[in-house]
């Protein structure tokens, strides 16, 4: 019991439940607790860019040169493409099968679109070449200051590859970056002590502000979305895990702490550093984790993909818009592109949806208004699915690279409690503390 | 004589006088000197964030104890709270007794409020939660890029504690940051050579632009403010220093260089790195100085506090607004909160004043217009009082922590001239040059021994 009370996942769970209770019982109070959640998210966010940098650089410099990095990146993209395409198709299928929007009879010309005006503007913008150009930082420090993850990844890869190419002189720089990495993970460990407080605040806010009532209003859509996400994780991701030689359920149990954190804050970013750390302890190789997970946060948004197609189908049904099969293929093609840019813009999935709808023209844009109220509730499932998808992708790419220590992974998965206790005792999420250097060939 | 011309404070003093004379004789030429002052302030400001970072990180990492960091922070906040409250109260009392605004009979409706509109809009905004949230950087690099001292301080404390917890593994980084710290202080030493030029330019601009005449028109207000600030430093801060076993006049003499630089540039930030170095050399412990002085620049603005209450009463009196005792207490309460946000916003005290007036209600915000002309002159005294207050705060918190080396401090105070000479010869203001390394933790003598 004592051990349970000490473990982070348990504290977060209790905090999430307490937050929900406060949000239901005293909505006003719940809403006013928003700064607690925001503060925690800010605390984690301030460290994400430097953590990605140090992890990627040490990973790439230690193991691979340009060639290997390129291969890992390419394989990651392939895995991402496959997973998100499946997710998109699943969203369409779920939408067509359950028809969540049927019978709503909404007249788009009478919907008040003011609430979505901001999204509409953000949704335009961004051509494909702009997007690619945007990956190159204007200035190295600017990339870090603006917290642009793709730009940071881009520079980190260059830096890591260059460091790998300059062995003798680079050794000191590498030691420095490694020390920095240890320092940042140590700070992250300190920050994580505040996770229950943050989750409590964020949860109280969400429930207090949007209430259980909104859930019921569009209940069918929400239920189908949650179902589709569950299906995606339990069926498709399970198949991928099986291929890697591991079971999905032990894996979910292994990352329960990260899942709870994501549910609580409804932001998958808050769990990014913890997830990277857990995956390397599982036996995935460090450079692969360092590359796949941050990249996945931009390109492997499985939950967002399910949401995008499902929501599009929902809007067409609610507004009685007829869409031909040919048009559906076109929608899918567009979504394959727009879903990739979702993370590059704040507001995430919602903006991507706006971009898609305005690119299509056929589906009434005003239909988005129907979704504004429940977006926060949807975003919980979206974020959790994205998180799990990224974890699985890292395992899959490691396996593909022949760098997954399956025996080790099985042992780790079967002894989750032991790992957590060890973590707590060590008081750190420093990867090198528990992964012996020798495990990296 | 040669020694005098070598010493920075004499050079700055001469530059300030020369600037004032130039500004008076040839106002337009004086105004044109502005870039000299602005340039100097920019030079110092560009280094403040990294200096705060390296000082705080090395200080805490060597102190190596989270509890202690929290305790020092808490003690510092308590001290800040007490001192600024006293300063606010003194401003209120002087405002009531001296009646600087009585008989001006200004009709608020006739004032042109357009000059202050930007201040009043900036004055709204910022709830406490926002303020607290904003202490957390959006991104670490962003905090440094924008030079946000509170954010940098926040991250530095986290970094220092984490580094201390890493023990052996953190040694390499600590060494590196320490090295950086030396380089940065060395750069400051180089920059300080041009301090006289900066002080000259800033002073010539101030006098040239606002003229001695503006001093006379609101002379009573300025006189009361300067007198109050002076009394606050000599009496209140004097008593506080007496408790630590040091004399205030010697202390002032010890930091005269910093005072003159602040006087010249009318920005207390321009002397922050120098002040930190001096406080360490005086015998205050390094982590305490690293924490207290930068924090004090946000939370311990004694001069600004005096100014806030005094100016509020001045405006009320000038516009013949009757203020009840209850309202005075209300002003005090509002200011206790708003004065803390002063440093977080550019424009400082003036914006806080606008925020307070709109919060209190019946004192016309348009009355601020009366103060614009003289604000620059008030800001000289404000910045100096803030500076001295922060120096004293570092001494007091060190003493409270039992980490003030009083004998050493007395010696340093008694021998200001030779300290300065030594500094000049060495060409640096680097704190560690005078404090041997082992002194930091091992032989830190307890107070009073």
Short mmCIF file of C-alpha atoms in Angstrom, two decimals, chain B:
data_model
loop_
_atom_site.label_atom_id
_atom_site.label_comp_id
_atom_site.label_asym_id
_atom_site.label_seq_id
_atom_site.Cartn_x
_atom_site.Cartn_y
_atom_site.Cartn_z
CA UNK B 1 45.36 62.30 -7.27
CA UNK B 2 46.55 59.69 -9.66
CA UNK B 3 44.75 57.10 -7.65
CA UNK B 4 41.57 59.15 -7.81
CA UNK B 5 41.68 59.43 -11.56
CA UNK B 6 42.14 55.69 -11.71
CA UNK B 7 39.09 54.90 -9.65
CA UNK B 8 35.86 54.27 -11.46
CA UNK B 9 33.68 56.14 -9.02
CA UNK B 10 35.65 59.37 -9.45
CA UNK B 11 35.46 59.06 -13.21
CA UNK B 12 31.72 58.44 -13.11
CA UNK B 13 31.18 61.33 -10.72
CA UNK B 14 33.09 63.69 -12.98
CA UNK B 15 31.19 62.38 -15.99
CA UNK B 16 27.85 62.95 -14.25
CA UNK B 17 28.82 66.53 -13.42
CA UNK B 18 30.11 67.17 -16.91
CA UNK B 19 26.92 65.73 -18.37
CA UNK B 20 24.73 67.90 -16.16
CA UNK B 21 26.67 71.01 -17.10
CA UNK B 22 26.51 70.23 -20.81
CA UNK B 23 22.79 69.52 -20.61
CA UNK B 24 22.21 72.80 -18.85
CA UNK B 25 24.34 75.00 -21.12
CA UNK B 26 23.43 73.40 -24.41
CA UNK B 27 20.19 71.43 -24.04
CA UNK B 28 19.96 70.27 -27.65
CA UNK B 29 23.52 68.97 -27.67
CA UNK B 30 22.82 67.31 -24.34
CA UNK B 31 19.72 65.62 -25.72
CA UNK B 32 21.76 64.38 -28.65
CA UNK B 33 24.05 62.55 -26.19
CA UNK B 34 21.28 60.09 -25.42
CA UNK B 35 22.68 57.15 -27.45
CA UNK B 36 25.77 57.13 -25.23
CA UNK B 37 23.67 56.43 -22.16
CA UNK B 38 21.34 54.00 -23.90
CA UNK B 39 24.28 52.15 -25.38
CA UNK B 40 25.89 51.65 -22.01
CA UNK B 41 22.67 50.36 -20.45
CA UNK B 42 22.25 47.95 -23.36
CA UNK B 43 25.79 46.70 -22.90
CA UNK B 44 25.12 45.78 -19.30
CA UNK B 45 21.62 44.46 -19.89
CA UNK B 46 22.74 41.98 -22.51
CA UNK B 47 24.77 40.19 -19.85
CA UNK B 48 22.32 40.22 -16.96
CA UNK B 49 20.41 37.02 -17.79
CA UNK B 50 23.54 34.86 -18.22
CA UNK B 51 25.17 36.41 -15.15
CA UNK B 52 22.13 35.67 -13.02
CA UNK B 53 22.07 32.13 -14.41
CA UNK B 54 25.72 31.31 -13.79
CA UNK B 55 25.81 32.94 -10.36
CA UNK B 56 22.66 31.26 -9.11
CA UNK B 57 23.51 27.84 -10.54
CA UNK B 58 27.04 27.72 -9.18
CA UNK B 59 25.90 29.18 -5.89
CA UNK B 60 23.13 26.64 -5.34
CA UNK B 61 25.07 23.70 -6.70
CA UNK B 62 27.85 24.41 -4.21
CA UNK B 63 25.37 24.94 -1.42
CA UNK B 64 23.89 21.64 -2.49
CA UNK B 65 20.70 21.60 -0.51
CA UNK B 66 17.18 22.20 -1.74
CA UNK B 67 15.87 22.92 1.74
CA UNK B 68 18.38 25.64 2.22
CA UNK B 69 17.55 27.21 -1.12
CA UNK B 70 13.89 27.29 -0.14
CA UNK B 71 14.74 28.75 3.24
CA UNK B 72 16.89 31.52 1.79
CA UNK B 73 14.19 32.30 -0.76
CA UNK B 74 11.55 32.47 1.93
CA UNK B 75 13.64 34.61 4.23
CA UNK B 76 14.37 36.95 1.37
CA UNK B 77 10.66 37.26 0.52
CA UNK B 78 9.76 37.96 4.14
CA UNK B 79 12.42 40.62 4.39
CA UNK B 80 11.30 42.18 1.08
CA UNK B 81 7.70 42.23 2.24
CA UNK B 82 8.56 43.96 5.53
CA UNK B 83 10.87 46.55 4.01
CA UNK B 84 8.60 47.51 1.12
CA UNK B 85 5.66 47.80 3.49
CA UNK B 86 7.67 50.19 5.65
CA UNK B 87 8.66 52.12 2.54
CA UNK B 88 5.03 52.38 1.40
CA UNK B 89 3.95 53.55 4.84
CA UNK B 90 6.70 56.16 4.97
CA UNK B 91 5.67 57.53 1.60
CA UNK B 92 2.12 57.79 2.87
CA UNK B 93 3.11 59.58 6.07
CA UNK B 94 5.38 62.06 4.30
CA UNK B 95 2.68 62.70 1.73
CA UNK B 96 0.26 63.58 4.49
CA UNK B 97 2.67 65.72 6.47
CA UNK B 98 4.44 67.58 3.68
CA UNK B 99 1.33 68.05 1.52
CA UNK B 100 3.36 68.43 -1.67
CA UNK B 101 0.31 68.83 -3.85
CA UNK B 102 -1.69 71.19 -1.68
CA UNK B 103 -2.72 74.44 -3.32
CA UNK B 104 -2.16 73.35 -6.91
CA UNK B 105 -5.89 73.25 -7.56
CA UNK B 106 -5.68 71.24 -10.75
CA UNK B 107 -8.90 70.43 -12.49
CA UNK B 108 -8.55 66.86 -13.60
CA UNK B 109 -11.01 67.33 -16.42
CA UNK B 110 -8.72 69.86 -18.08
CA UNK B 111 -5.68 67.63 -18.15
CA UNK B 112 -4.62 66.14 -21.43
CA UNK B 113 -4.55 62.45 -20.69
CA UNK B 114 -3.29 61.37 -24.11
CA UNK B 115 0.34 61.37 -22.96
CA UNK B 116 -0.41 58.72 -20.38
CA UNK B 117 -2.83 56.57 -22.33
CA UNK B 118 -0.19 53.96 -23.08
CA UNK B 119 0.61 53.65 -19.41
CA UNK B 120 -2.98 53.24 -18.34
CA UNK B 121 -3.65 50.46 -20.82
CA UNK B 122 -0.50 48.64 -19.73
CA UNK B 123 -1.66 49.15 -16.17
CA UNK B 124 -4.68 46.93 -16.60
CA UNK B 125 -3.96 43.26 -17.31
CA UNK B 126 -2.09 40.70 -15.22
CA UNK B 127 -3.88 38.80 -12.50
CA UNK B 128 -1.86 37.10 -9.77
CA UNK B 129 -2.29 33.71 -11.44
CA UNK B 130 -1.04 35.12 -14.73
CA UNK B 131 1.90 36.66 -12.94
CA UNK B 132 2.81 33.36 -11.31
CA UNK B 133 2.31 31.39 -14.53
CA UNK B 134 4.56 33.81 -16.33
CA UNK B 135 7.44 32.95 -14.04
CA UNK B 136 7.56 29.59 -15.81
CA UNK B 137 9.34 30.06 -19.13
CA UNK B 138 7.59 29.06 -22.34
CA UNK B 139 10.89 27.55 -23.30
CA UNK B 140 14.27 27.74 -21.59
CA UNK B 141 16.03 29.42 -24.48
CA UNK B 142 13.14 31.82 -24.89
CA UNK B 143 13.57 33.01 -21.31
CA UNK B 144 17.18 33.94 -22.03
CA UNK B 145 16.37 35.40 -25.41
CA UNK B 146 13.81 37.76 -23.93
CA UNK B 147 15.97 38.49 -20.89
CA UNK B 148 13.11 37.82 -18.50
CA UNK B 149 14.89 37.87 -15.14
CA UNK B 150 12.20 36.08 -13.12
CA UNK B 151 12.01 33.27 -15.67
CA UNK B 152 15.77 32.97 -15.83
CA UNK B 153 15.92 32.93 -12.04
CA UNK B 154 13.27 30.22 -11.87
CA UNK B 155 15.09 27.98 -14.32
CA UNK B 156 18.46 28.69 -12.70
CA UNK B 157 17.18 27.54 -9.31
CA UNK B 158 15.85 24.30 -10.85
CA UNK B 159 19.13 23.81 -12.65
CA UNK B 160 21.22 24.47 -9.56
CA UNK B 161 19.24 22.04 -7.42
CA UNK B 162 19.36 19.34 -10.11
CA UNK B 163 23.08 19.85 -10.54
CA UNK B 164 23.63 19.50 -6.82
CA UNK B 165 21.62 16.27 -6.85
CA UNK B 166 23.74 14.86 -9.65
CA UNK B 167 26.79 15.06 -7.37
CA UNK B 168 29.88 13.64 -9.14
CA UNK B 169 28.17 13.44 -12.51
CA UNK B 170 27.44 17.14 -12.39
CA UNK B 171 31.03 18.17 -11.65
CA UNK B 172 31.94 18.65 -15.30
CA UNK B 173 29.00 20.93 -16.01
CA UNK B 174 29.52 22.87 -12.81
CA UNK B 175 33.10 23.52 -13.75
CA UNK B 176 32.00 24.73 -17.15
CA UNK B 177 29.35 27.07 -15.76
CA UNK B 178 31.84 28.38 -13.25
CA UNK B 179 34.19 29.12 -16.11
CA UNK B 180 31.43 30.96 -17.92
CA UNK B 181 30.75 32.99 -14.82
CA UNK B 182 34.34 34.20 -14.75
CA UNK B 183 34.25 35.12 -18.40
CA UNK B 184 31.01 37.06 -17.96
CA UNK B 185 32.30 39.05 -15.00
CA UNK B 186 35.41 39.74 -16.94
CA UNK B 187 33.29 41.12 -19.78
CA UNK B 188 31.47 43.29 -17.27
CA UNK B 189 34.82 44.59 -16.09
CA UNK B 190 35.66 45.54 -19.65
CA UNK B 191 32.30 47.23 -20.16
CA UNK B 192 32.62 49.17 -16.95
CA UNK B 193 35.56 51.07 -18.39
CA UNK B 194 33.04 52.92 -20.54
CA UNK B 195 30.69 53.56 -17.62
CA UNK B 196 31.79 57.23 -17.43
CA UNK B 197 30.85 57.72 -21.08
CA UNK B 198 27.43 56.18 -20.45
CA UNK B 199 26.81 58.20 -17.33
CA UNK B 200 27.87 61.36 -19.14
CA UNK B 201 25.50 60.74 -22.04
CA UNK B 202 22.53 59.76 -19.92
CA UNK B 203 22.95 62.73 -17.61
CA UNK B 204 23.39 65.22 -20.45
CA UNK B 205 20.23 63.86 -22.02
CA UNK B 206 18.17 64.04 -18.85
CA UNK B 207 19.17 67.58 -17.98
CA UNK B 208 19.04 68.72 -21.60
CA UNK B 209 15.61 67.30 -22.23
CA UNK B 210 13.80 68.01 -19.00
CA UNK B 211 15.85 70.94 -17.81
CA UNK B 212 16.42 72.32 -14.38
CA UNK B 213 13.23 74.33 -14.81
CA UNK B 214 10.97 71.30 -14.59
CA UNK B 215 12.61 70.58 -11.27
CA UNK B 216 11.41 73.89 -9.88
CA UNK B 217 7.80 73.62 -10.96
CA UNK B 218 7.15 70.51 -8.94
CA UNK B 219 9.99 71.23 -6.58
CA UNK B 220 8.11 70.44 -3.41
CA UNK B 221 7.20 66.96 -4.55
CA UNK B 222 10.73 66.20 -5.69
CA UNK B 223 12.21 67.62 -2.52
CA UNK B 224 9.92 65.55 -0.33
CA UNK B 225 10.69 62.44 -2.36
CA UNK B 226 14.45 62.90 -2.21
CA UNK B 227 14.29 63.72 1.49
CA UNK B 228 12.13 60.70 2.22
CA UNK B 229 14.37 58.37 0.23
CA UNK B 230 17.39 59.76 2.04
CA UNK B 231 15.77 59.30 5.44
CA UNK B 232 14.67 55.80 4.52
CA UNK B 233 18.20 54.82 3.60
CA UNK B 234 19.88 56.47 6.56
CA UNK B 235 17.37 55.61 9.28
CA UNK B 236 15.55 52.42 8.29
CA UNK B 237 18.29 50.76 6.33
CA UNK B 238 20.77 52.17 8.84
CA UNK B 239 18.97 50.40 11.68
CA UNK B 240 18.78 47.18 9.72
CA UNK B 241 22.49 47.32 8.96
CA UNK B 242 23.27 48.16 12.57
CA UNK B 243 21.59 44.86 13.48
CA UNK B 244 24.03 43.02 11.25
CA UNK B 245 26.88 44.90 12.90
CA UNK B 246 27.80 47.23 10.06
CA UNK B 247 27.55 50.96 9.59
CA UNK B 248 25.38 52.41 6.87
CA UNK B 249 27.67 55.27 5.84
CA UNK B 250 30.62 52.99 5.38
CA UNK B 251 28.41 50.66 3.42
CA UNK B 252 27.31 53.50 1.16
CA UNK B 253 30.91 54.48 0.67
CA UNK B 254 31.73 50.89 -0.20
CA UNK B 255 29.14 50.80 -2.99
CA UNK B 256 29.60 54.43 -4.11
CA UNK B 257 30.71 53.29 -7.53
CA UNK B 258 27.42 51.45 -8.07
CA UNK B 259 25.47 54.41 -6.70
CA UNK B 260 27.10 56.82 -9.12
CA UNK B 261 26.53 54.52 -12.07
CA UNK B 262 22.85 54.27 -11.15
CA UNK B 263 22.65 58.01 -10.64
CA UNK B 264 24.16 58.57 -14.05
CA UNK B 265 22.09 56.05 -15.95
CA UNK B 266 18.96 56.20 -13.77
CA UNK B 267 18.64 52.42 -14.19
CA UNK B 268 19.38 50.23 -11.21
CA UNK B 269 19.95 47.25 -13.49
CA UNK B 270 23.12 48.76 -14.89
CA UNK B 271 24.81 48.17 -11.54
CA UNK B 272 23.42 44.69 -10.83
CA UNK B 273 26.47 42.64 -11.81
CA UNK B 274 28.84 45.00 -10.00
CA UNK B 275 26.67 44.94 -6.90
CA UNK B 276 26.62 41.14 -6.84
CA UNK B 277 30.38 41.00 -7.07
CA UNK B 278 30.82 43.58 -4.32
CA UNK B 279 28.41 41.87 -1.96
CA UNK B 280 30.31 38.61 -2.27
CA UNK B 281 33.57 40.37 -1.67
CA UNK B 282 32.05 41.94 1.41
CA UNK B 283 31.59 38.47 2.92
CA UNK B 284 28.01 37.60 2.03
CA UNK B 285 27.73 34.00 0.92
CA UNK B 286 27.66 33.46 -2.82
CA UNK B 287 24.40 31.51 -3.10
CA UNK B 288 22.62 34.07 -0.93
CA UNK B 289 23.80 36.95 -3.07
CA UNK B 290 22.94 35.06 -6.23
CA UNK B 291 19.42 34.48 -5.05
CA UNK B 292 18.63 37.64 -3.09
CA UNK B 293 19.91 40.35 -5.42
CA UNK B 294 18.16 39.24 -8.63
CA UNK B 295 14.98 38.45 -6.67
CA UNK B 296 15.20 41.86 -5.04
CA UNK B 297 15.17 43.52 -8.43
CA UNK B 298 11.64 42.21 -8.83
CA UNK B 299 10.33 42.18 -5.30
CA UNK B 300 12.34 44.62 -3.19
CA UNK B 301 11.80 48.00 -4.75
CA UNK B 302 11.99 50.26 -1.73
CA UNK B 303 12.43 53.47 -3.67
CA UNK B 304 9.55 52.63 -5.97
CA UNK B 305 7.35 51.91 -2.95
CA UNK B 306 8.02 55.30 -1.39
CA UNK B 307 7.34 56.93 -4.71
CA UNK B 308 4.06 55.11 -5.23
CA UNK B 309 2.31 56.22 -2.06
CA UNK B 310 3.79 59.70 -2.14
CA UNK B 311 2.75 60.25 -5.75
CA UNK B 312 -0.74 58.89 -5.12
CA UNK B 313 -1.28 61.36 -2.31
CA UNK B 314 0.27 64.14 -4.37
CA UNK B 315 -2.21 63.61 -7.17
CA UNK B 316 -5.10 63.47 -4.71
CA UNK B 317 -4.00 66.73 -3.10
CA UNK B 318 -3.31 68.50 -6.39
CA UNK B 319 -6.74 67.63 -7.74
CA UNK B 320 -8.38 68.44 -4.40
CA UNK B 321 -9.63 64.88 -4.05
CA UNK B 322 -10.50 64.08 -0.49
CA UNK B 323 -9.00 60.82 0.69
CA UNK B 324 -10.34 59.21 3.86
CA UNK B 325 -8.25 57.18 6.25
CA UNK B 326 -10.01 54.02 5.05
CA UNK B 327 -9.04 54.84 1.50
CA UNK B 328 -5.47 55.42 2.54
CA UNK B 329 -5.42 51.94 3.99
CA UNK B 330 -6.95 50.67 0.78
CA UNK B 331 -4.24 52.38 -1.26
CA UNK B 332 -1.66 50.72 0.94
CA UNK B 333 -3.23 47.30 0.49
CA UNK B 334 -3.51 47.66 -3.28
CA UNK B 335 0.05 48.89 -3.54
CA UNK B 336 1.36 46.00 -1.49
CA UNK B 337 0.27 43.81 -4.37
CA UNK B 338 0.82 46.05 -7.37
CA UNK B 339 4.28 47.17 -6.33
CA UNK B 340 5.48 43.59 -6.70
CA UNK B 341 4.54 43.51 -10.34
CA UNK B 342 6.43 46.70 -11.10
CA UNK B 343 9.56 45.04 -12.40
CA UNK B 344 7.72 42.49 -14.47
CA UNK B 345 6.52 45.18 -16.84
CA UNK B 346 8.65 47.67 -18.72
CA UNK B 347 8.07 51.24 -17.67
CA UNK B 348 8.16 50.09 -14.08
CA UNK B 349 6.88 52.35 -11.38
CA UNK B 350 4.84 54.59 -13.62
CA UNK B 351 2.67 51.77 -14.91
CA UNK B 352 2.16 50.45 -11.41
CA UNK B 353 1.01 53.88 -10.38
CA UNK B 354 -1.52 53.96 -13.19
CA UNK B 355 -2.79 50.52 -12.20
CA UNK B 356 -3.14 51.56 -8.58
CA UNK B 357 -5.00 54.76 -9.32
CA UNK B 358 -7.50 52.96 -11.48
CA UNK B 359 -7.94 50.31 -8.80
CA UNK B 360 -8.57 52.83 -6.02
CA UNK B 361 -11.12 54.65 -8.10
CA UNK B 362 -11.79 58.19 -6.98
CA UNK B 363 -8.35 59.67 -7.60
CA UNK B 364 -8.27 60.84 -11.24
CA UNK B 365 -5.84 58.80 -13.33
CA UNK B 366 -5.38 61.88 -15.51
CA UNK B 367 -3.41 63.35 -12.61
CA UNK B 368 -0.52 61.21 -13.74
CA UNK B 369 0.05 63.78 -16.45
CA UNK B 370 1.40 66.09 -13.76
CA UNK B 371 4.21 63.69 -13.03
CA UNK B 372 5.45 62.85 -16.52
CA UNK B 373 7.83 65.76 -16.76
CA UNK B 374 9.55 65.03 -13.49
CA UNK B 375 9.37 61.27 -13.59
CA UNK B 376 12.88 61.00 -14.93
CA UNK B 377 14.25 62.96 -11.97
CA UNK B 378 12.24 60.92 -9.53
CA UNK B 379 13.53 57.79 -11.14
CA UNK B 380 17.10 58.70 -10.21
CA UNK B 381 16.29 58.61 -6.51
CA UNK B 382 14.00 55.62 -7.00
CA UNK B 383 16.72 53.57 -8.68
CA UNK B 384 19.37 54.49 -6.12
CA UNK B 385 17.12 53.62 -3.19
CA UNK B 386 16.23 50.33 -4.84
CA UNK B 387 19.91 49.59 -5.36
CA UNK B 388 20.91 50.33 -1.79
CA UNK B 389 17.91 48.39 -0.52
CA UNK B 390 18.98 45.32 -2.44
CA UNK B 391 22.54 45.54 -1.24
CA UNK B 392 21.33 45.75 2.36
CA UNK B 393 18.92 42.86 1.74
CA UNK B 394 21.81 40.62 0.67
CA UNK B 395 23.70 41.52 3.86
CA UNK B 396 20.66 40.96 6.08
CA UNK B 397 19.67 37.59 4.59
CA UNK B 398 23.29 36.42 4.81
CA UNK B 399 23.39 37.42 8.44
CA UNK B 400 20.02 35.74 9.07
CA UNK B 401 21.42 32.57 7.53
CA UNK B 402 24.41 32.89 9.84
CA UNK B 403 26.66 33.23 6.85
CA UNK B 404 27.90 36.76 7.09
CA UNK B 405 31.57 37.09 7.89
CA UNK B 406 31.28 40.23 9.99
CA UNK B 407 34.99 40.68 10.69
CA UNK B 408 35.75 40.38 7.05
CA UNK B 409 32.94 42.76 6.15
CA UNK B 410 34.20 45.38 8.63
CA UNK B 411 37.64 45.12 7.19
CA UNK B 412 36.34 45.50 3.65
CA UNK B 413 34.25 48.53 4.62
CA UNK B 414 37.13 50.17 6.46
CA UNK B 415 39.39 49.83 3.54
CA UNK B 416 37.34 50.85 0.54
CA UNK B 417 40.07 52.74 -1.22
CA UNK B 418 42.52 49.89 -1.25
CA UNK B 419 39.84 47.45 -2.34
CA UNK B 420 39.11 49.64 -5.30
CA UNK B 421 42.75 50.08 -6.10
CA UNK B 422 43.24 46.34 -6.04
CA UNK B 423 40.26 45.91 -8.33
CA UNK B 424 41.63 48.41 -10.75
CA UNK B 425 45.07 46.85 -10.82
CA UNK B 426 43.61 43.41 -11.34
CA UNK B 427 41.30 44.89 -13.92
CA UNK B 428 38.38 42.87 -12.77
CA UNK B 429 35.31 42.83 -10.60
CA UNK B 430 35.42 39.12 -10.41
CA UNK B 431 34.09 37.99 -7.04
CA UNK B 432 36.12 34.86 -6.61
CA UNK B 433 39.43 36.62 -7.05
CA UNK B 434 39.25 37.78 -3.48
CA UNK B 435 37.41 34.86 -1.94
CA UNK B 436 39.46 31.70 -1.98
CA UNK B 437 37.46 28.71 -3.14
CA UNK B 438 37.50 26.68 0.04
CA UNK B 439 35.96 29.57 1.85
CA UNK B 440 32.58 28.95 0.30
CA UNK B 441 31.43 26.12 2.42
CA UNK B 442 34.24 24.77 4.52
CA UNK B 443 35.40 27.75 6.52
CA UNK B 444 32.37 30.02 6.28
CA UNK B 445 32.64 31.50 9.75
CA UNK B 446 29.52 31.80 11.81
CA UNK B 447 28.23 35.25 12.49
CA UNK B 448 29.69 37.14 15.38
CA UNK B 449 32.83 35.10 15.70
#
